[in-house]
Each structure stands twice: as structure tokens, then as C-alpha cells.
Coordinates of C-alpha atoms and ligand atoms in Angstrom, one line a residue:
X12 CA 254.5 409.2 -36.1
X13 CA 255.8 413.4 -35.7
X14 CA 256.2 414.7 -39.5
X15 CA 258.5 416.9 -40.5
X16 CA 257.9 420.4 -39.6
X17 CA 258.0 423.6 -42.4
X18 CA 257.6 427.0 -40.6
X19 CA 256.7 430.4 -41.5
X20 CA 258.7 432.9 -40.1
X21 CA 258.5 436.7 -41.0
X22 CA 257.3 440.3 -39.9
X23 CA 253.7 441.6 -40.3
X24 CA 252.4 441.6 -43.3
X25 CA 254.9 439.9 -45.6
X26 CA 252.9 437.7 -46.7
X27 CA 252.5 434.6 -44.2
X28 CA 248.9 433.3 -44.2
X29 CA 248.8 434.2 -48.2
X30 CA 251.3 431.9 -48.3
X31 CA 250.0 429.5 -46.0
X32 CA 247.3 429.3 -47.1
X33 CA 248.2 428.9 -51.3
X34 CA 250.6 426.0 -49.5
X35 CA 247.8 424.3 -47.5
X36 CA 245.5 424.5 -50.2
X37 CA 246.9 423.1 -52.4
X38 CA 247.8 420.7 -50.6
X39 CA 244.0 419.6 -49.8
X40 CA 245.2 419.4 -46.1
X41 CA 243.6 419.6 -42.6
X42 CA 243.8 423.1 -41.5
X43 CA 243.5 423.6 -37.1
X44 CA 244.8 426.3 -35.2
X45 CA 246.3 426.0 -32.3
X46 CA 245.1 429.1 -29.6
X47 CA 247.8 430.7 -28.1
X48 CA 248.2 432.5 -25.6
X49 CA 249.0 435.5 -27.5
X50 CA 248.4 434.6 -30.9
X51 CA 246.6 431.4 -33.1
X52 CA 249.5 429.1 -34.6
X53 CA 248.4 427.8 -37.3
X54 CA 249.0 424.5 -38.7
X55 CA 248.3 422.6 -41.5
X56 CA 249.1 418.8 -42.5
X57 CA 250.8 419.3 -46.7
X58 CA 251.7 416.6 -49.2
X59 CA 253.8 417.1 -50.8
X60 CA 254.1 413.7 -52.9
X61 CA 254.6 410.7 -51.4
X62 CA 255.5 412.9 -48.6
X63 CA 253.6 414.4 -45.2
X64 CA 254.9 417.3 -43.8
X65 CA 253.2 419.7 -40.8
X66 CA 253.2 423.6 -42.3
X67 CA 253.0 426.1 -39.2
X68 CA 252.5 429.9 -39.2
X69 CA 253.7 431.9 -37.1
X70 CA 251.5 434.8 -37.9
X71 CA 248.4 436.3 -36.4
X72 CA 250.1 438.1 -34.1
X73 CA 247.3 439.6 -31.0
X74 CA 246.1 443.1 -32.1
X75 CA 246.1 445.6 -29.0
X76 CA 249.9 445.7 -28.7
X77 CA 252.1 448.7 -30.5
X78 CA 255.9 449.2 -30.6
X79 CA 258.7 447.4 -30.4
X80 CA 257.1 445.3 -27.0
X81 CA 255.3 444.2 -30.4
X82 CA 258.3 443.6 -32.0
X83 CA 260.4 442.2 -29.4
X84 CA 256.9 439.5 -29.4
X85 CA 257.3 438.3 -33.0
X86 CA 260.7 437.8 -32.9
X87 CA 260.5 435.5 -29.6
X88 CA 257.8 433.6 -30.9
X89 CA 258.9 433.2 -34.5
X90 CA 262.7 432.3 -32.9
X91 CA 261.1 429.6 -30.7
X92 CA 259.0 428.0 -33.2
X93 CA 262.0 428.3 -36.0
X94 CA 264.1 425.7 -33.6
X95 CA 261.4 423.5 -33.4
X96 CA 260.8 423.3 -36.9
X97 CA 263.2 420.9 -39.1
X98 CA 262.6 423.9 -41.7
X99 CA 262.6 427.6 -41.6
X100 CA 260.7 429.5 -44.0
X101 CA 261.5 433.3 -43.8
X102 CA 259.5 435.3 -45.9
X103 CA 260.3 438.8 -47.4
X104 CA 258.3 441.4 -49.3
X105 CA 260.7 442.8 -51.8
X106 CA 257.3 445.1 -52.8
X107 CA 257.8 447.2 -49.4
X108 CA 261.8 446.6 -49.2
X109 CA 263.6 444.9 -46.8
X110 CA 264.1 446.3 -43.4
X111 CA 265.6 445.8 -39.9
X112 CA 263.2 443.4 -38.9
X113 CA 263.7 441.3 -41.7
X114 CA 267.3 441.3 -41.4
X115 CA 266.9 440.5 -37.5
X116 CA 265.0 437.7 -37.6
X117 CA 267.6 436.6 -40.8
X118 CA 270.3 437.0 -38.3
X119 CA 268.1 435.2 -35.4
X120 CA 267.0 432.4 -37.7
X121 CA 271.0 431.7 -39.0
X122 CA 272.5 431.3 -35.7
X123 CA 269.8 428.6 -35.4
X124 CA 271.8 426.7 -37.7
X125 CA 268.5 425.7 -39.5
X126 CA 268.1 424.2 -42.9
X127 CA 266.2 427.6 -44.1
X128 CA 265.1 429.2 -47.6
X129 CA 264.5 432.4 -48.1
X130 CA 260.8 433.5 -50.3
X131 CA 260.8 436.5 -51.6
X132 CA 256.7 437.4 -52.0
X133 CA 255.0 439.7 -53.9
X134 CA 256.8 439.9 -57.4
X135 CA 254.3 440.8 -59.0
X136 CA 255.4 444.1 -57.9
X137 CA 258.4 443.7 -60.6
X138 CA 260.1 447.1 -60.4
X139 CA 260.3 447.8 -56.6
X140 CA 261.2 443.7 -56.6
X141 CA 263.8 444.5 -59.0
X142 CA 265.5 447.1 -57.2
X143 CA 265.1 445.5 -53.7
X144 CA 266.1 442.5 -54.5
X145 CA 270.0 442.7 -53.8
X146 CA 269.4 443.8 -50.1
X147 CA 267.5 441.0 -49.8
X148 CA 270.5 438.9 -51.4
X149 CA 272.2 440.7 -48.3
X150 CA 270.6 438.8 -45.7
X151 CA 273.2 436.2 -46.6
X152 CA 270.5 433.0 -46.7
X153 CA 271.0 433.2 -50.8
X154 CA 269.1 434.2 -53.4
X155 CA 265.7 432.5 -52.6
X156 CA 263.0 431.1 -54.0
X157 CA 260.8 434.6 -55.5
X158 CA 256.7 433.8 -55.6
X159 CA 254.0 436.1 -56.0
X160 CA 251.7 434.6 -52.6
X161 CA 249.0 437.0 -53.8
X162 CA 248.6 436.0 -57.9
X163 CA 250.1 432.2 -57.2
X164 CA 253.5 433.2 -59.2
X165 CA 256.4 430.9 -58.3
X166 CA 254.6 428.3 -56.0
X167 CA 255.5 425.8 -58.0
X168 CA 259.6 426.2 -57.5
X169 CA 258.8 426.9 -54.1
X170 CA 257.3 423.8 -53.6
X171 CA 260.2 422.1 -54.9
X172 CA 262.5 423.4 -53.7
X173 CA 260.7 422.2 -50.3
X174 CA 260.6 419.1 -51.4
X175 CA 264.6 419.4 -52.3
X176 CA 265.6 420.8 -48.6
X177 CA 263.2 418.6 -46.5
X178 CA 264.5 416.1 -44.2
X179 CA 263.7 412.5 -45.8
X180 CA 262.0 410.0 -43.7
X181 CA 260.1 410.8 -40.5
X182 CA 261.9 414.1 -38.2
X183 CA 264.8 412.6 -36.2
X184 CA 265.0 413.5 -32.4
X185 CA 266.9 416.5 -31.7
X186 CA 268.1 416.0 -28.5
X187 CA 271.6 414.2 -29.2
X188 CA 274.1 416.7 -30.9
X189 CA 274.8 416.3 -34.5
X190 CA 276.6 413.2 -35.2
X191 CA 278.7 413.8 -38.7
X192 CA 277.8 411.7 -41.4
X193 CA 280.9 410.6 -43.3
X194 CA 280.2 408.1 -46.2
X195 CA 282.8 405.8 -46.5
X196 CA 283.3 405.1 -50.9
X197 CA 285.8 403.3 -52.8
X198 CA 286.5 400.6 -55.1
X199 CA 285.8 397.0 -53.4
X200 CA 288.9 395.5 -51.6
X201 CA 289.8 398.9 -51.1
X202 CA 289.9 398.8 -47.5
X203 CA 287.2 400.6 -46.7
X204 CA 285.7 398.0 -43.7
X205 CA 288.9 398.3 -42.5
X206 CA 289.2 401.2 -41.8
X207 CA 285.7 401.6 -41.0
X208 CA 286.7 399.2 -37.8
X209 CA 290.5 401.7 -37.4
X210 CA 288.0 404.6 -37.2
X211 CA 285.6 402.8 -34.6
X212 CA 289.0 401.6 -32.4
X213 CA 287.1 400.4 -29.0
X214 CA 283.7 402.7 -30.8
X215 CA 283.3 399.6 -32.9
X216 CA 280.3 398.9 -30.1
X217 CA 278.7 401.4 -31.2
X218 CA 277.8 399.7 -34.6
X219 CA 274.6 398.6 -36.5
X220 CA 273.8 397.0 -39.6
X221 CA 270.5 399.0 -41.1
X222 CA 269.5 396.8 -44.0
X223 CA 268.2 398.3 -46.6
X224 CA 266.1 397.7 -49.5
X225 CA 268.4 398.9 -52.2
X226 CA 271.6 398.8 -50.0
X227 CA 273.0 397.4 -46.7
X228 CA 274.8 399.7 -44.8
X229 CA 277.1 400.2 -42.0
X230 CA 276.8 402.4 -39.5
X231 CA 279.0 403.1 -36.7
X232 CA 280.1 406.1 -34.7
X233 CA 283.0 407.7 -33.2
X234 CA 284.1 410.5 -31.0
X235 CA 287.3 412.9 -32.1
X236 CA 287.8 416.4 -29.9
X237 CA 284.5 416.4 -29.1
X238 CA 282.6 416.6 -31.8
X239 CA 280.5 412.7 -33.1
X240 CA 281.3 411.6 -36.3
X241 CA 279.2 409.4 -38.2
X242 CA 280.2 406.6 -40.3
X243 CA 279.0 405.0 -43.4
X244 CA 280.2 401.8 -44.9
X245 CA 279.0 400.5 -48.3
X246 CA 278.6 397.0 -46.6
X247 CA 276.5 396.0 -49.3
X248 CA 279.0 396.6 -52.1
X249 CA 280.4 393.3 -51.3
X250 CA 277.7 390.6 -51.0
X251 CA 276.3 392.8 -54.1
X252 CA 278.9 392.3 -56.6
X253 CA 278.2 388.7 -56.8
X254 CA 275.2 389.7 -58.7
X255 CA 275.3 390.9 -62.5
X256 CA 275.7 393.6 -62.0
X257 CA 278.5 396.0 -63.9
X258 CA 281.1 397.0 -61.0
X259 CA 282.0 400.0 -61.3
X260 CA 278.6 401.0 -62.0
X261 CA 277.3 399.5 -58.6
X262 CA 280.7 401.1 -57.4
X263 CA 279.7 404.4 -58.6
X264 CA 276.0 403.8 -57.2
X265 CA 276.4 402.9 -53.9
X266 CA 278.6 406.0 -53.6
X267 CA 275.8 408.0 -55.0
X268 CA 274.0 406.2 -52.0
X269 CA 276.1 407.4 -49.2
X270 CA 277.4 410.3 -50.7
X271 CA 274.3 412.2 -50.5
X272 CA 273.1 410.7 -47.0
X273 CA 276.8 412.5 -45.6
X274 CA 278.1 415.7 -44.7
X275 CA 282.2 414.7 -46.0
X276 CA 283.0 411.6 -48.7
X277 CA 286.1 409.9 -47.4
X278 CA 286.9 408.1 -50.0
X279 CA 289.4 405.0 -49.8
X280 CA 292.9 404.4 -51.9
X281 CA 294.5 401.5 -52.3
X282 CA 297.3 403.1 -53.1
X283 CA 299.5 399.5 -53.7
X284 CA 297.2 398.9 -56.6
X285 CA 297.1 402.7 -58.2
X286 CA 294.1 405.2 -58.7
X287 CA 291.6 403.8 -62.0
X288 CA 288.5 405.3 -63.0
X289 CA 286.3 404.1 -60.3
X290 CA 288.3 406.2 -57.9
X291 CA 287.7 409.4 -60.3
X292 CA 284.3 409.0 -60.9
X293 CA 283.5 409.1 -57.0
X294 CA 285.8 411.9 -56.7
X295 CA 284.1 413.5 -59.5
X296 CA 280.3 412.6 -57.3
X297 CA 281.5 414.3 -54.7
X298 CA 282.8 416.8 -56.3
X299 CA 279.3 417.6 -57.6
X300 CA 277.5 417.9 -55.3
X301 CA 279.4 420.5 -53.0
X302 CA 280.8 417.3 -50.7
X303 CA 284.4 417.7 -49.5
X304 CA 285.7 415.1 -50.2
X305 CA 289.1 413.3 -48.2
X306 CA 290.7 411.1 -49.8
X307 CA 292.8 407.8 -47.9
X308 CA 295.5 406.2 -49.2
X309 CA 295.3 402.9 -48.0
X310 CA 298.7 400.5 -48.0
X311 CA 300.6 402.5 -47.3
X312 CA 302.6 399.8 -45.6
X313 CA 303.1 397.9 -48.6
X314 CA 304.9 400.3 -50.0
X315 CA 308.7 401.9 -49.9
X316 CA 309.0 405.1 -48.4
X317 CA 310.1 406.5 -52.6
X318 CA 307.4 404.7 -53.9
X319 CA 305.1 406.5 -51.6
X320 CA 306.2 409.4 -52.9
X321 CA 305.7 408.5 -55.8
X322 CA 302.3 407.6 -55.2
X323 CA 301.0 410.6 -53.9
X324 CA 302.6 412.7 -56.0
X325 CA 300.8 410.7 -58.5
X326 CA 297.2 411.0 -56.8
X327 CA 297.4 414.8 -56.4
X328 CA 297.2 414.6 -60.3
X329 CA 295.2 412.4 -61.3
X330 CA 292.7 414.0 -58.5
X331 CA 293.7 418.1 -60.0
X332 CA 290.6 418.1 -61.0
X333 CA 289.8 418.6 -56.5
X334 CA 292.5 420.4 -55.9
X335 CA 291.5 421.2 -52.4
X336 CA 290.6 417.4 -51.3
X337 CA 293.7 416.4 -48.4
X338 CA 295.4 413.2 -49.2
X339 CA 296.0 411.1 -46.4
X340 CA 298.9 408.5 -46.0
X341 CA 297.1 405.6 -43.5
X342 CA 297.3 402.1 -43.2
X343 CA 294.3 400.2 -42.1
X344 CA 295.7 397.2 -41.2
X345 CA 298.7 398.9 -38.4
X346 CA 296.8 402.1 -37.7
X347 CA 299.3 404.7 -39.3
X348 CA 297.9 407.9 -40.5
X349 CA 294.6 407.1 -38.5
X350 CA 295.1 409.7 -36.3
X351 CA 295.6 412.4 -39.2
X352 CA 293.2 411.7 -40.4
X353 CA 291.0 412.1 -37.9
X354 CA 292.9 415.7 -37.5
X355 CA 291.8 416.0 -40.9
X356 CA 288.1 415.2 -40.6
X357 CA 287.6 417.7 -38.2
X358 CA 289.8 420.2 -39.7
X359 CA 287.4 419.9 -43.2
X360 CA 284.2 420.1 -41.1
X361 CA 285.6 423.1 -39.2
X362 CA 286.4 424.5 -42.5
X363 CA 283.1 424.1 -44.0
X364 CA 281.6 425.8 -41.6
X365 CA 283.4 428.8 -41.3
X366 CA 281.4 432.4 -41.8
X367 CA 283.1 435.3 -42.7
X368 CA 281.5 438.6 -41.9
X369 CA 280.6 441.2 -44.9
X370 CA 282.6 444.3 -43.3
X371 CA 286.0 441.8 -43.6
X372 CA 285.2 439.9 -46.6
X373 CA 284.0 443.1 -48.1
X374 CA 287.9 444.5 -47.5
X375 CA 289.3 441.7 -49.0
X376 CA 287.2 442.8 -51.9
X377 CA 288.7 445.9 -52.4
X378 CA 292.7 444.9 -52.3
X379 CA 291.6 442.1 -54.6
X380 CA 290.1 444.6 -57.4
X381 CA 293.4 446.5 -57.3
X382 CA 295.2 442.9 -58.2
X383 CA 292.7 442.8 -61.2
X384 CA 294.5 440.0 -63.6
X385 CA 294.8 441.3 -67.4
X386 CA 292.0 440.1 -68.5
X387 CA 290.4 441.2 -72.2
X388 CA 288.4 443.6 -71.6
X389 CA 284.9 442.2 -72.5
X390 CA 285.0 440.5 -69.8
X391 CA 286.2 443.0 -67.1
X392 CA 284.7 442.5 -63.9
X393 CA 284.7 445.5 -61.3
X394 CA 283.3 444.0 -57.7
X395 CA 281.4 445.8 -55.8
X396 CA 281.0 443.9 -52.9
X397 CA 280.3 440.7 -51.3
X398 CA 278.3 438.1 -49.1
X399 CA 278.6 434.8 -47.9
X400 CA 275.4 433.0 -48.2
X401 CA 275.5 430.0 -46.7
X402 CA 278.2 427.3 -44.7
X403 CA 278.7 423.7 -45.8
X404 CA 280.2 424.6 -47.8
X405 CA 280.8 427.9 -47.4
X406 CA 278.9 429.9 -50.0
X407 CA 280.1 433.6 -51.4
X408 CA 278.4 436.2 -54.0
X409 CA 280.4 438.9 -55.4
X410 CA 277.9 441.5 -56.6
X411 CA 280.1 442.8 -59.5
X412 CA 279.7 445.6 -62.7
X413 CA 279.6 442.5 -65.4
X414 CA 280.2 442.7 -69.2
X415 CA 279.5 438.7 -69.9
X416 CA 280.5 435.9 -68.1
X417 CA 283.6 436.5 -65.4
X418 CA 286.6 435.2 -66.9
X419 CA 288.5 431.0 -66.0
X420 CA 291.0 432.8 -65.1
X421 CA 289.3 435.8 -62.9
X422 CA 287.2 433.0 -61.2
X423 CA 289.5 430.8 -60.5
X424 CA 292.6 433.7 -59.3
X425 CA 289.4 435.2 -57.5
X426 CA 288.8 431.5 -56.1
X427 CA 292.4 430.9 -54.8
X428 CA 292.8 434.3 -53.1
X429 CA 289.7 433.7 -50.5
X430 CA 290.4 430.2 -50.0
X431 CA 294.4 431.6 -49.4
X432 CA 292.6 434.1 -47.4
X433 CA 289.8 433.3 -45.8
X434 CA 292.0 430.0 -44.6
X435 CA 289.5 427.5 -46.8
X436 CA 292.2 425.1 -47.5
X437 CA 290.4 421.7 -47.9
X438 CA 286.8 422.9 -48.4
X439 CA 285.1 423.4 -52.1
X440 CA 283.7 426.3 -51.6
X441 CA 280.3 428.5 -53.4
X442 CA 281.6 431.1 -55.7
X443 CA 278.4 433.4 -57.6
X444 CA 279.3 436.2 -59.8
X445 CA 276.3 438.5 -60.1
X446 CA 275.7 441.3 -62.9
X447 CA 274.6 444.4 -60.8
X448 CA 273.9 447.9 -62.8
X449 CA 274.5 451.3 -61.2
Ligands
GDP5 P1 286.4 396.8 -48.4 O1 286.3 395.9 -49.6 O2 286.8 398.4 -49.4 O3 286.1 396.6 -48.0 O4 287.9 396.1 -48.3 P2 288.1 395.8 -46.8 O5 288.2 396.5 -45.3 O6 287.8 394.1 -46.6 O7 290.0 394.7 -47.5 C1 290.9 394.5 -48.4 C2 291.4 393.6 -48.4 O8 292.7 394.8 -47.9 C3 291.2 392.7 -47.0 O9 292.4 391.4 -47.3 C4 292.7 393.2 -46.1 O10 293.4 392.9 -44.9 C5 293.0 394.2 -46.7 N1 293.3 395.9 -46.2 C6 292.6 396.6 -46.4 N2 293.6 397.7 -45.6 C7 294.5 397.2 -45.6 C8 295.8 398.6 -45.2 O11 296.3 399.1 -45.3 N3 297.8 397.4 -45.5 C9 297.3 396.0 -45.7 N4 298.7 395.8 -45.1 N5 295.9 395.5 -46.0 C10 295.6 396.1 -46.0

């Protein structure tokens, strides 16, 4: 059965094969090389806990060629390997610093839309590493994991980071365009199954029951405006609620299970019953894992308009901790509000995938700088530049002269400003401030 593939990509001499050997040897694997046309491609079966994956080194360009032809060849082969992989490791040499080739590779890997982990090698050269670090962050691939493959520093941390990013289980078939997994969560009788059926509508035929060891779930696909969504319902809840476990813990546990597998959490509330702790807990779960949260206020057919207005206001207050989470009144019984719910799902996904290039982002930053809210001097933030690190959720890092932590009010004002200007209204966003001297 095909194993998940981790592909190591990077410019020559950044330490790819050293890293390959570290990971391969450490995990007692069988290494074999596959002679290619212009270079050998190294592969190793590597175990990580109870999981196995295939590690692939794209290095080893044949000697002889040179100049820009060589560069093009490296890029081509690396990108082709990355396209096939499940996770890409882009290795950058922090001692030598970030090069144009690194930047080119980073951009092309980002465009593949694959999970990618930035590996900053040669951190043993501490002074040069710290000078070159900001350049590496500006690649737009996050902070990365810092290692010295040579001196075996940070390798354990790297392995942990790999494990966290590897797809669970076997390789997924890459043929189908990706369906966005949406977890339907909420209390028993909130109307999850009814909503599941409404959303699938005539596409109901695609439903499959997936009995699991820990909890059963029901899955179904629907398509909306050319995008497929995979709904995951916690079908097991009703069956399991006959068992002794406290219902509250069960709701949370099941919700956690499906939320972990989803890209968007759809929380179903029974608007005729109001909101309780469990609902808020599930909302909090989505929030902690930076999942977009969409709240369906269900059973509005049971509510008089005036009561609906009050209920909506109440729900907004209750979910004040997740201000970005939109709330859509629906009736899973009559189908009222279902088109609006689908529209909102699509919008959430679109916002989460937004990319802002560094130029426009920094123009915004300078405009915000001018309107700094008056915060205590010791909390003063002088933003220098910002860059987007990733999507789903949109993540930004702001480099700034910082004395201490940025003031809460400053953070919030900055976040609101970004959300408004970048039209990121309904997606969680990640905002990190990094201290930068000079
Ligand atoms: P689940 O436990 O969350 O999956 O909830 P179900 O989908 O099984 O629904 C629980 C009960 O609420 C059922 O009797 C449904 O018919 C009813 N129900 C679900 N949605 C609505 C709705 O929008 N309006 C009304 N009036 N009843 C609903």
C-alpha cells in the first residue's frame, strides 16, 4: 500500500542529503537509490512511532551541467517530486543565507498547495543564522524548524513537526479535486442529521456510513458552485448516548474527533432551546484549533419573528469570543436558509484561502502605523514590516520594534484593521508579532 511521501527539496549544498541521512538512519530504514536520468533519487522507508512514510531526497544533481541550465533542472526535478508528495520539506541554509533560488523554490512550492514545512539548517553557525533568520521568515512559509543536520541539533523537534503534519493513514488518492471536510457538530437533537440531509438534498446518494472503532460517523458529499464539500456528521452520538458516559463529555469528545478531521466546523444550535455550555464549548474547540466556525441557528420555523431577533442577538453575545463566526438562521425541516448557509460556507473557504502579497500588506501596515492607538509607552509597537505566512487560516507575522508584548488593545485594533482591509471577516486569522532589532 502506498505510504505517505515526504519530499526534501532545496538548493544545492543546503544540507538535504545530510538531513536525509539523519532521518533515515535514526529510524532504521532501508535506503535504496533509484537511478534517474540526470540524478539519483534517494528513497527511504522511515518509521515514526507506529507510522511509516517514504522519505525522498531530490538532491544529487549530476555533475557536469552548470549555470542557469543546472538551476532550471534542479527546480524542475524538485518541483515534480514535490507535486507527488504529501508533505514537502524545503531546506534553507541559514549560514549562507536565503538566495534567489530559495525564494523561487518557496514560491513554486506554495503554488502547489501542498503542506510544506520550512527547515532552517546550519543553525550551529549562530551569528550568521540569527542575521539570516528574518530573510527566511520572509519566504512566506512560516517560522520553520531550526536544525543542524551536521551536529544533530533540532532533529527530534523536526520529527515531531513532521508527525504533526503528516496525513493520517494511507495516502489519499490525488485524482479527485479536493472536497472540503465540514464537521457538523452540536448537541443531540439540535438537528444535525436533518441538516446533513438538507445540505445533501438530491445528492444524498453519495452518503456512506463509516463505522469506526471509537465513533461512527456519517459522511456525504455535496457540490456548491463548483466546489465539493464533504460533510461529516457525528452519527454515533445518538446510539452512544444510551451508554453511561456523561452526555456533555461525549458531545465534546465527538466534536473534537470530527473537528480534527475537518476544515470548517458547522455548529448546529436549536434556536428554540437557546444556547448552553456545550454549544459554547464546541465553539471554543473550533476556535482553539483555528478552524472557521459557522453557526447554524436551526429550527427557526418554530420561532416568532420577534423571538428570532432576540435569539440572534443573544447568540451573537454568547459567541462574542468568536466574533468572526457567522450565524445563519435555518430550518432543516423546511429548508429555509439552506442556500444562505451554503453561500456562507463558500465564503468562509474563499476568505481562508486569501493570499496577500508582501507589497500591499506593507502599504497597509504603514497606514496603520500612522493611526497607532495611544497605548502605554512601555507597550509601544513600531511595526517594520509584515508578511503572510500561510492560508487556512490566513496567518501573518509582523516584525516590529517591541518593548515587551504588544498591548492587547493594539493587537485587537491591528487585527480588526487587517480584517476590514483584507476582507477577512469570517475566517480565523493568526497574527504574530516578532521582535526585531535594528
Ligand atoms: P441530531 O441529533 O442533532 O442529529 O438531530 P436530528 O436531526 O435527529 O433532529 C432532532 C429532532 O429535531 C427531529 O425530530 C427533527 O425532525 C427535528 N428538527 C430538526 N431540524 C428541525 C427544524 O429546523 N425545525 C423543526 N421544527 N424541527 C427540526
